[in-house]
CSV table of C-alpha atoms (C1' of nucleotides) in Angstrom, one decimal:
chain,number,residue,atom,x,y,z
A,142,MET,CA,-38.8,2.5,1.8
A,143,ALA,CA,-35.6,3.3,0.8
A,144,GLU,CA,-32.7,0.4,0.4
A,145,ASP,CA,-29.7,0.1,2.3
A,146,ALA,CA,-26.9,0.7,0.2
A,147,PRO,CA,-25.4,-2.5,0.2
A,148,GLY,CA,-22.0,-3.3,3.0
A,149,PHE,CA,-19.4,-2.6,0.5
A,150,GLU,CA,-20.3,0.6,-0.4
A,151,LEU,CA,-18.9,2.0,3.2
A,152,PRO,CA,-15.7,1.4,3.1
A,153,LEU,CA,-15.1,2.5,-0.3
A,154,LEU,CA,-16.5,5.9,0.1
A,155,LEU,CA,-13.9,6.2,3.1
A,156,PHE,CA,-11.5,5.0,1.8
A,157,ALA,CA,-12.2,7.8,-1.4
A,158,GLY,CA,-12.6,10.6,1.0
A,159,PHE,CA,-9.0,9.6,2.7
A,160,ARG,CA,-7.8,8.9,-0.6
A,161,SER,CA,-9.2,12.3,-1.9
A,162,ILE,CA,-8.4,14.0,0.0
A,163,ALA,CA,-4.5,12.4,0.0
A,164,ASP,CA,-4.4,13.5,-3.3
A,165,GLN,CA,-5.2,16.5,-2.6
A,166,LEU,CA,-2.3,17.2,0.0
A,167,HIS,CA,0.5,15.7,-2.0
A,168,ALA,CA,-0.8,17.8,-5.7
A,169,GLU,CA,-0.4,21.1,-2.9
A,170,LEU,CA,2.3,19.5,-1.8
A,171,ALA,CA,3.5,19.0,-5.4
A,172,ARG,CA,2.8,22.4,-6.4
A,173,GLN,CA,4.5,24.5,-3.2
A,174,GLY,CA,8.0,22.6,-3.8
A,175,HIS,CA,7.8,19.3,-2.5
A,176,PRO,CA,7.0,17.0,-5.7
A,177,ASP,CA,8.2,14.2,-4.5
A,178,ILE,CA,7.1,13.4,-1.4
A,179,ARG,CA,4.2,10.5,-1.1
A,180,PRO,CA,1.6,9.9,1.9
A,181,ALA,CA,4.0,7.4,3.6
A,182,HIS,CA,6.3,10.2,4.3
A,183,GLY,CA,4.3,12.3,5.7
A,184,PHE,CA,3.6,9.9,8.5
A,185,ALA,CA,6.9,9.4,9.1
A,186,MET,CA,8.2,12.9,8.9
A,187,GLN,CA,4.6,13.8,11.3
A,188,ALA,CA,6.1,11.0,14.2
A,189,ILE,CA,9.3,11.9,13.6
A,190,GLY,CA,7.8,15.4,15.0
A,191,ARG,CA,9.9,18.5,16.4
A,192,ASP,CA,12.2,17.2,18.1
A,193,GLY,CA,13.5,13.9,16.2
A,194,THR,CA,13.6,10.7,17.5
A,195,THR,CA,16.0,7.3,16.9
A,196,ALA,CA,14.5,4.8,14.9
A,197,SER,CA,13.5,2.0,17.1
A,198,GLU,CA,11.1,4.6,19.0
A,199,LEU,CA,10.2,5.1,15.0
A,200,GLY,CA,9.2,2.0,14.5
A,201,ARG,CA,7.2,2.0,17.8
A,202,ARG,CA,5.0,4.9,16.7
A,203,LEU,CA,5.0,3.6,13.6
A,204,GLY,CA,3.6,-0.4,14.1
A,205,VAL,CA,6.0,-1.6,11.9
A,206,SER,CA,9.8,-2.9,12.6
A,207,LYS,CA,13.0,-0.9,13.8
A,208,GLN,CA,14.5,-2.1,10.5
A,209,ALA,CA,11.7,-0.7,8.1
A,210,ALA,CA,11.6,2.9,10.7
A,211,GLY,CA,15.3,2.6,9.7
A,212,LYS,CA,14.5,2.4,5.7
A,213,THR,CA,12.4,4.8,6.3
A,214,ALA,CA,14.8,7.1,7.8
A,215,ASP,CA,17.2,6.5,5.1
A,216,ARG,CA,15.1,7.3,2.6
A,217,LEU,CA,13.4,10.5,4.4
A,218,ALA,CA,17.5,11.9,4.4
A,219,ALA,CA,18.3,10.9,0.5
A,220,LEU,CA,15.2,13.0,-0.5
A,221,GLY,CA,16.6,15.9,2.0
A,222,TYR,CA,13.6,16.3,4.4
A,223,ALA,CA,15.7,14.5,7.6
A,224,ALA,CA,19.2,13.5,8.9
A,225,ARG,CA,20.9,11.3,11.1
A,226,VAL,CA,22.9,12.7,13.9
A,227,ASP,CA,25.0,10.7,16.5
A,228,ASP,CA,23.5,11.2,20.0
A,229,PRO,CA,26.4,12.3,21.9
A,230,ALA,CA,24.5,11.1,25.1
A,231,ASP,CA,24.1,7.7,23.9
A,232,ALA,CA,26.8,6.0,21.6
A,233,ARG,CA,24.4,3.3,20.3
A,234,ARG,CA,21.5,5.9,19.4
A,235,LYS,CA,21.4,7.6,16.2
A,236,LEU,CA,19.2,10.5,16.4
A,237,ILE,CA,16.8,11.1,13.2
A,238,ARG,CA,15.8,15.3,13.0
A,239,LEU,CA,14.3,16.8,10.6
A,240,THR,CA,15.6,19.4,8.4
A,241,PRO,CA,14.1,22.7,7.5
A,242,ARG,CA,12.9,21.4,4.8
A,243,GLY,CA,11.4,18.9,6.7
A,244,TYR,CA,9.9,21.4,9.1
A,245,ASP,CA,8.2,22.8,6.0
A,246,VAL,CA,6.6,20.0,4.6
A,247,LEU,CA,5.4,20.0,8.2
A,248,ALA,CA,3.7,23.0,7.9
A,249,ARG,CA,2.8,23.0,4.7
A,250,SER,CA,0.4,19.9,5.1
A,251,ALA,CA,-1.0,22.0,8.3
A,252,ALA,CA,-2.2,24.6,6.4
A,253,VAL,CA,-2.8,22.2,3.3
A,254,PHE,CA,-5.2,20.1,6.3
A,255,ASP,CA,-7.0,23.0,7.6
A,256,GLU,CA,-8.0,24.2,4.0
A,257,LEU,CA,-9.3,21.5,2.8
A,258,ARG,CA,-11.6,20.4,5.9
A,259,ALA,CA,-12.5,24.0,5.5
A,260,ALA,CA,-13.9,23.4,1.8
A,261,TRP,CA,-15.9,20.0,3.4
A,262,ALA,CA,-17.0,22.3,6.3
A,263,GLU,CA,-18.2,24.8,2.9
A,264,ARG,CA,-19.5,21.8,0.9
A,265,LEU,CA,-21.5,20.4,3.4
A,266,GLY,CA,-21.9,23.1,6.7
A,267,GLU,CA,-20.0,23.0,9.6
A,268,ASP,CA,-22.7,21.3,11.4
A,269,ARG,CA,-23.2,17.9,9.5
A,270,LEU,CA,-18.7,17.4,8.9
A,271,ARG,CA,-18.6,17.6,12.9
A,272,GLN,CA,-21.1,15.0,13.1
A,273,LEU,CA,-19.6,12.4,10.5
A,274,GLU,CA,-16.5,13.7,12.1
A,275,ALA,CA,-17.9,12.4,16.0
A,276,ASP,CA,-19.1,9.8,14.2
A,277,LEU,CA,-16.9,8.1,12.6
A,278,LYS,CA,-14.8,8.9,16.2
A,279,THR,CA,-17.5,6.7,17.1
A,280,MET,CA,-16.7,4.0,14.7
A,281,ALA,CA,-13.1,3.9,15.1
A,282,PRO,CA,-11.4,6.3,17.2
A,283,PRO,CA,-7.8,6.8,15.1
A,284,SER,CA,-5.8,5.6,18.3
A,285,GLY,CA,-2.1,4.3,17.7
A,286,PHE,CA,-1.9,4.9,14.3
A,287,ARG,CA,-0.4,1.6,12.6
A,288,LEU,CA,0.8,3.5,9.4
A,289,ASP,CA,2.8,0.2,8.3
A,290,VAL,CA,-0.3,0.2,5.0
A,291,ALA,CA,1.9,-1.1,2.5
A,292,GLY,CA,2.7,-4.2,4.0
A,293,TRP,CA,-1.0,-4.2,6.0
A,294,PHE,CA,-2.7,-3.8,2.5
A,295,GLY,CA,-0.7,-6.7,0.4
A,296,ALA,CA,1.7,-8.4,3.0
B,140,MET,CA,-18.3,28.3,20.9
B,141,ALA,CA,-16.4,25.0,19.8
B,142,GLU,CA,-13.1,24.9,18.2
B,143,ASP,CA,-12.9,23.4,14.5
B,144,ALA,CA,-11.3,20.3,14.7
B,145,PRO,CA,-7.9,19.5,13.5
B,146,GLY,CA,-7.7,19.4,9.7
B,147,PHE,CA,-5.0,16.2,9.8
B,148,GLU,CA,-7.8,14.7,12.0
B,149,LEU,CA,-10.4,14.3,9.5
B,150,PRO,CA,-8.2,12.0,7.1
B,151,LEU,CA,-6.8,10.3,9.8
B,152,LEU,CA,-10.4,9.2,10.8
B,153,LEU,CA,-11.2,8.1,7.0
B,154,PHE,CA,-8.5,5.8,7.1
B,155,ALA,CA,-9.2,4.7,10.7
B,156,GLY,CA,-12.5,3.8,9.5
B,157,PHE,CA,-12.0,2.1,6.3
B,158,ARG,CA,-9.2,-0.5,8.0
B,159,SER,CA,-11.4,-0.5,11.3
B,160,ILE,CA,-14.2,-2.5,8.5
B,161,ALA,CA,-10.9,-4.0,6.5
B,162,ASP,CA,-9.6,-5.4,9.4
B,163,GLN,CA,-13.0,-6.9,10.9
B,164,LEU,CA,-13.7,-8.9,7.3
B,165,HIS,CA,-10.5,-10.0,7.3
B,166,ALA,CA,-10.4,-11.4,10.2
B,167,GLU,CA,-13.7,-12.5,10.5
B,168,LEU,CA,-12.7,-14.3,6.9
B,169,ALA,CA,-9.9,-16.0,9.1
B,170,ARG,CA,-12.1,-17.2,11.4
B,171,GLN,CA,-14.6,-18.5,8.3
B,172,GLY,CA,-11.5,-20.3,6.7
B,173,HIS,CA,-9.6,-17.9,4.1
B,174,PRO,CA,-6.4,-16.9,6.6
B,175,ASP,CA,-4.5,-16.5,3.8
B,176,ILE,CA,-6.4,-13.7,1.9
B,177,ARG,CA,-5.6,-9.6,2.2
B,178,PRO,CA,-6.8,-6.4,1.1
B,179,ALA,CA,-5.5,-6.7,-1.9
B,180,HIS,CA,-6.6,-9.7,-3.0
B,181,GLY,CA,-10.3,-8.7,-2.1
B,182,PHE,CA,-10.6,-6.1,-4.7
B,183,ALA,CA,-8.5,-7.9,-7.3
B,184,MET,CA,-11.1,-11.1,-6.7
B,185,GLN,CA,-13.7,-8.5,-7.1
B,186,ALA,CA,-12.7,-7.2,-10.3
B,187,ILE,CA,-12.3,-10.0,-11.6
B,188,GLY,CA,-15.7,-11.0,-10.9
B,189,ARG,CA,-17.7,-13.7,-11.8
B,190,ASP,CA,-17.4,-14.0,-15.6
B,191,GLY,CA,-13.1,-13.9,-15.6
B,192,THR,CA,-11.1,-11.4,-17.0
B,193,THR,CA,-7.9,-11.5,-18.8
B,194,ALA,CA,-4.6,-10.1,-17.4
B,195,SER,CA,-4.4,-7.0,-19.4
B,196,GLU,CA,-8.3,-6.0,-18.7
B,197,LEU,CA,-7.4,-6.1,-14.8
B,198,GLY,CA,-4.7,-4.0,-14.7
B,199,ARG,CA,-6.9,-1.6,-16.9
B,200,ARG,CA,-10.3,-2.4,-13.5
B,201,LEU,CA,-7.6,-1.6,-10.8
B,202,GLY,CA,-5.4,0.9,-12.3
B,203,VAL,CA,-2.2,-0.8,-12.4
B,204,SER,CA,0.0,-2.5,-15.2
B,205,LYS,CA,-0.6,-5.3,-17.2
B,206,GLN,CA,2.1,-7.0,-15.7
B,207,ALA,CA,1.3,-6.2,-12.3
B,208,ALA,CA,-2.4,-7.3,-12.9
B,209,GLY,CA,-1.1,-10.8,-13.8
B,210,LYS,CA,1.1,-10.9,-11.0
B,211,THR,CA,-1.5,-10.7,-8.4
B,212,ALA,CA,-3.5,-13.9,-10.5
B,213,ASP,CA,-0.5,-15.7,-10.0
B,214,ARG,CA,-0.4,-14.7,-6.9
B,215,LEU,CA,-4.3,-15.7,-6.1
B,216,ALA,CA,-4.0,-18.9,-8.5
B,217,ALA,CA,-1.4,-20.3,-5.8
B,218,LEU,CA,-3.5,-19.6,-3.0
B,219,GLY,CA,-6.1,-21.5,-4.9
B,220,TYR,CA,-8.7,-18.5,-5.1
B,221,ALA,CA,-8.3,-18.7,-9.3
B,222,ALA,CA,-7.2,-20.0,-12.2
B,223,ARG,CA,-5.9,-19.3,-15.7
B,224,VAL,CA,-6.9,-21.0,-18.6
B,225,ASP,CA,-6.5,-20.4,-22.5
B,226,ASP,CA,-9.2,-18.7,-24.2
B,227,PRO,CA,-10.1,-21.2,-26.8
B,228,ALA,CA,-11.2,-18.1,-29.1
B,229,ASP,CA,-8.4,-15.9,-30.0
B,230,ALA,CA,-5.1,-17.4,-28.6
B,231,ARG,CA,-3.2,-14.7,-26.9
B,232,ARG,CA,-5.3,-14.0,-24.4
B,233,LYS,CA,-5.8,-16.4,-20.8
B,234,LEU,CA,-8.8,-15.6,-19.0
B,235,ILE,CA,-8.3,-15.3,-15.6
B,236,ARG,CA,-11.2,-17.1,-13.2
B,237,LEU,CA,-12.5,-17.6,-10.1
B,238,THR,CA,-12.3,-21.2,-8.2
B,239,PRO,CA,-14.9,-21.9,-6.2
B,240,ARG,CA,-12.9,-21.1,-3.1
B,241,GLY,CA,-12.7,-17.9,-4.2
B,242,TYR,CA,-16.6,-17.3,-5.4
B,243,ASP,CA,-16.7,-18.3,-1.7
B,244,VAL,CA,-15.1,-15.3,-0.6
B,245,LEU,CA,-16.7,-13.2,-2.5
B,246,ALA,CA,-20.4,-13.9,-1.1
B,247,ARG,CA,-18.7,-14.3,2.1
B,248,SER,CA,-17.2,-11.0,2.4
B,249,ALA,CA,-21.1,-9.6,0.9
B,250,ALA,CA,-22.5,-10.6,3.3
B,251,VAL,CA,-19.7,-9.3,6.4
B,252,PHE,CA,-19.8,-6.1,4.6
B,253,ASP,CA,-23.7,-6.2,5.9
B,254,GLU,CA,-22.8,-7.2,8.7
B,255,LEU,CA,-20.6,-4.7,9.5
B,256,ARG,CA,-22.4,-1.8,7.9
B,257,ALA,CA,-25.6,-3.0,10.4
B,258,ALA,CA,-23.7,-2.7,13.3
B,259,TRP,CA,-22.4,1.3,12.4
B,260,ALA,CA,-26.1,1.4,11.3
B,261,GLU,CA,-27.2,0.2,15.4
B,262,ARG,CA,-24.5,2.4,16.4
B,263,LEU,CA,-24.8,5.1,15.1
B,264,GLY,CA,-28.6,5.2,13.9
B,265,GLU,CA,-29.3,4.4,10.2
B,266,ASP,CA,-30.1,8.7,9.3
B,267,ARG,CA,-26.6,9.0,11.0
B,268,LEU,CA,-25.0,6.7,8.7
B,269,ARG,CA,-26.8,7.2,5.9
B,270,GLN,CA,-26.3,10.5,6.1
B,271,LEU,CA,-22.4,9.6,6.3
B,272,GLU,CA,-22.6,7.8,3.3
B,273,ALA,CA,-24.3,10.5,1.8
B,274,ASP,CA,-22.0,13.6,2.8
B,275,LEU,CA,-18.5,11.4,2.2
B,276,LYS,CA,-21.0,10.1,-1.8
B,277,THR,CA,-20.4,14.2,-1.8
B,278,MET,CA,-17.1,14.1,-1.0
B,279,ALA,CA,-15.5,11.5,-3.0
B,280,PRO,CA,-17.6,9.8,-5.2
B,281,PRO,CA,-15.5,6.4,-4.8
B,282,SER,CA,-16.2,6.6,-8.9
B,283,GLY,CA,-13.9,4.0,-11.1
B,284,PHE,CA,-11.8,3.3,-8.1
B,285,ARG,CA,-8.4,2.9,-8.2
B,286,LEU,CA,-7.1,0.1,-6.1
B,287,ASP,CA,-2.9,0.0,-6.4
B,288,VAL,CA,-2.7,1.1,-3.4
B,289,ALA,CA,0.7,0.0,-2.2
B,290,GLY,CA,1.8,1.3,-4.8
B,291,TRP,CA,-0.1,4.6,-3.8
B,292,PHE,CA,0.9,5.2,-0.8
B,293,GLY,CA,4.7,4.5,-1.2
B,294,ALA,CA,6.7,4.6,-3.9
C,286,DA,C1',-4.6,-11.4,-49.7
C,287,DC,C1',-1.1,-9.1,-48.1
C,288,DC,C1',1.7,-5.7,-44.7
C,289,DT,C1',1.0,-2.7,-40.5
C,290,DT,C1',-0.9,-1.8,-36.3
C,291,DT,C1',-2.6,-3.1,-32.1
C,292,DT,C1',-3.1,-6.1,-28.7
C,293,DC,C1',-1.6,-9.5,-25.0
C,294,DG,C1',1.0,-12.2,-22.0
C,295,DA,C1',5.6,-13.1,-20.8
C,296,DC,C1',10.8,-12.0,-19.1
C,297,DA,C1',13.7,-8.9,-16.9
C,298,DA,C1',15.6,-5.8,-14.0
C,299,DC,C1',14.5,-2.2,-10.8
C,300,DC,C1',12.1,0.7,-6.6
C,301,DA,C1',9.7,0.7,-2.1
C,302,DC,C1',8.1,-1.5,1.5
C,303,DG,C1',7.7,-4.9,5.1
C,304,DT,C1',9.2,-9.3,7.3
C,305,DT,C1',12.5,-12.2,10.1
C,306,DG,C1',17.1,-13.6,12.8
C,307,DA,C1',21.8,-12.6,12.9
C,308,DC,C1',25.4,-10.4,15.1
C,309,DC,C1',28.0,-6.6,17.4
C,310,DA,C1',28.4,-2.2,20.7
C,311,DT,C1',27.0,0.1,24.2
C,312,DT,C1',23.6,0.8,28.2
C,313,DT,C1',21.5,-0.3,32.5
C,314,DT,C1',20.7,-3.8,35.9
C,315,DA,C1',20.8,-6.7,38.9
D,145,DT,C1',31.4,-7.2,37.4
D,146,DA,C1',29.1,-10.1,34.7
D,147,DA,C1',24.4,-10.0,32.5
D,148,DA,C1',21.0,-8.3,30.3
D,149,DA,C1',18.5,-5.1,27.6
D,150,DT,C1',18.5,-1.9,23.7
D,151,DG,C1',19.8,0.4,19.4
D,152,DG,C1',21.9,0.0,15.0
D,153,DT,C1',23.0,-2.2,10.9
D,154,DC,C1',23.4,-6.2,7.6
D,155,DA,C1',22.0,-10.8,4.5
D,156,DA,C1',18.0,-12.6,3.0
D,157,DC,C1',13.4,-13.2,1.6
D,158,DG,C1',8.0,-11.4,0.1
D,159,DT,C1',4.7,-8.2,-1.9
D,160,DG,C1',2.7,-4.7,-4.9
D,161,DG,C1',4.2,-1.1,-8.6
D,162,DT,C1',7.2,0.4,-12.2
D,163,DT,C1',9.6,0.2,-17.5
D,164,DG,C1',11.0,-1.5,-21.2
D,165,DT,C1',11.4,-5.7,-25.0
D,166,DC,C1',10.1,-9.4,-26.9
D,167,DG,C1',7.7,-12.8,-29.6
D,168,DA,C1',2.5,-14.8,-30.5
D,169,DA,C1',-1.7,-13.3,-32.4
D,170,DA,C1',-5.5,-10.6,-33.7
D,171,DA,C1',-7.9,-6.6,-36.4
D,172,DG,C1',-7.5,-3.3,-40.0
D,173,DG,C1',-6.4,-0.5,-44.2
D,174,DT,C1',-5.6,-1.7,-48.8
DNA sequence: ACCTTTTCGACAACCACGTTGACCATTTTA
DNA sequence: TAAAATGGTCAACGTGGTTGTCGAAAAGGT
């Protein structure tokens, strides 16, 4: 009878799958006029959303401190993907809003993700892919995703 | 008929699976006397292996510069998991070797990974898990894994 | 043998991403 | 109205990366 795979392979495969999709996404985004977008930026812009948010709230959504979230917002602003504007209703707050260029990345990302999923479906079959998604949902619901990846990995 | 999952869910699920396993591993390692081990350390120690290696070679295995690999080795040394010794056969080289404490982490990690895989097998069934592994292997062979995760994500 | 090229390790400067702690300004609340 | 909670920023630091430079040692070619 066949041996079980060694346990260490499973996380490697999961990570390789994630990284494969992320790399293809960013290669395609680079081709479509967004060469300087990094995975961290995509997560942050997704968390900012169409309505914008504040640094404190962004930090809560991303699972990092408000200072870290503020720095990320500054970088996105420097790259032209976000802007920080005063909140007329609350002089403490500064809203982080996506620029048209930021919305463009979000829209293109959604499209590319759908294409990549379709590629998986074609290769594996829609049934197998659905089962894979369902199994992952069973084992690791991506509830309130924490995206402090860089810090999580190394610090 | 059921709708397809949105494309952006797939990478999130893959990452959540990876992170779930990694978090459980490190929680267990902490319980077993290794509270300061980080994911990056585990990858580096795995790459150092039982025979030890040099900073340059470690950099190649990890897909990072020799300087970065050297820094990682220094940190592992500071934590007591590795030691750097002169190579008697080549005065340029300094071998990075795991300490007994380093080997201990590797052995415990392997055991915990097997336990975690067994937990997945119990929940999903061995067949489903094998299929999941096979499908991931199809879509993203973890060939020559690059583990510059922190830099890849953000820099 | 000798000179050139390659390799290894280290130093320095820098960037990205995260952390705490402290601080001030502005709501909110009691 | 005074006290507490909230939002943003500054500063200092840790960790994981990057280039570029450099000297010492090994390898290679003539």
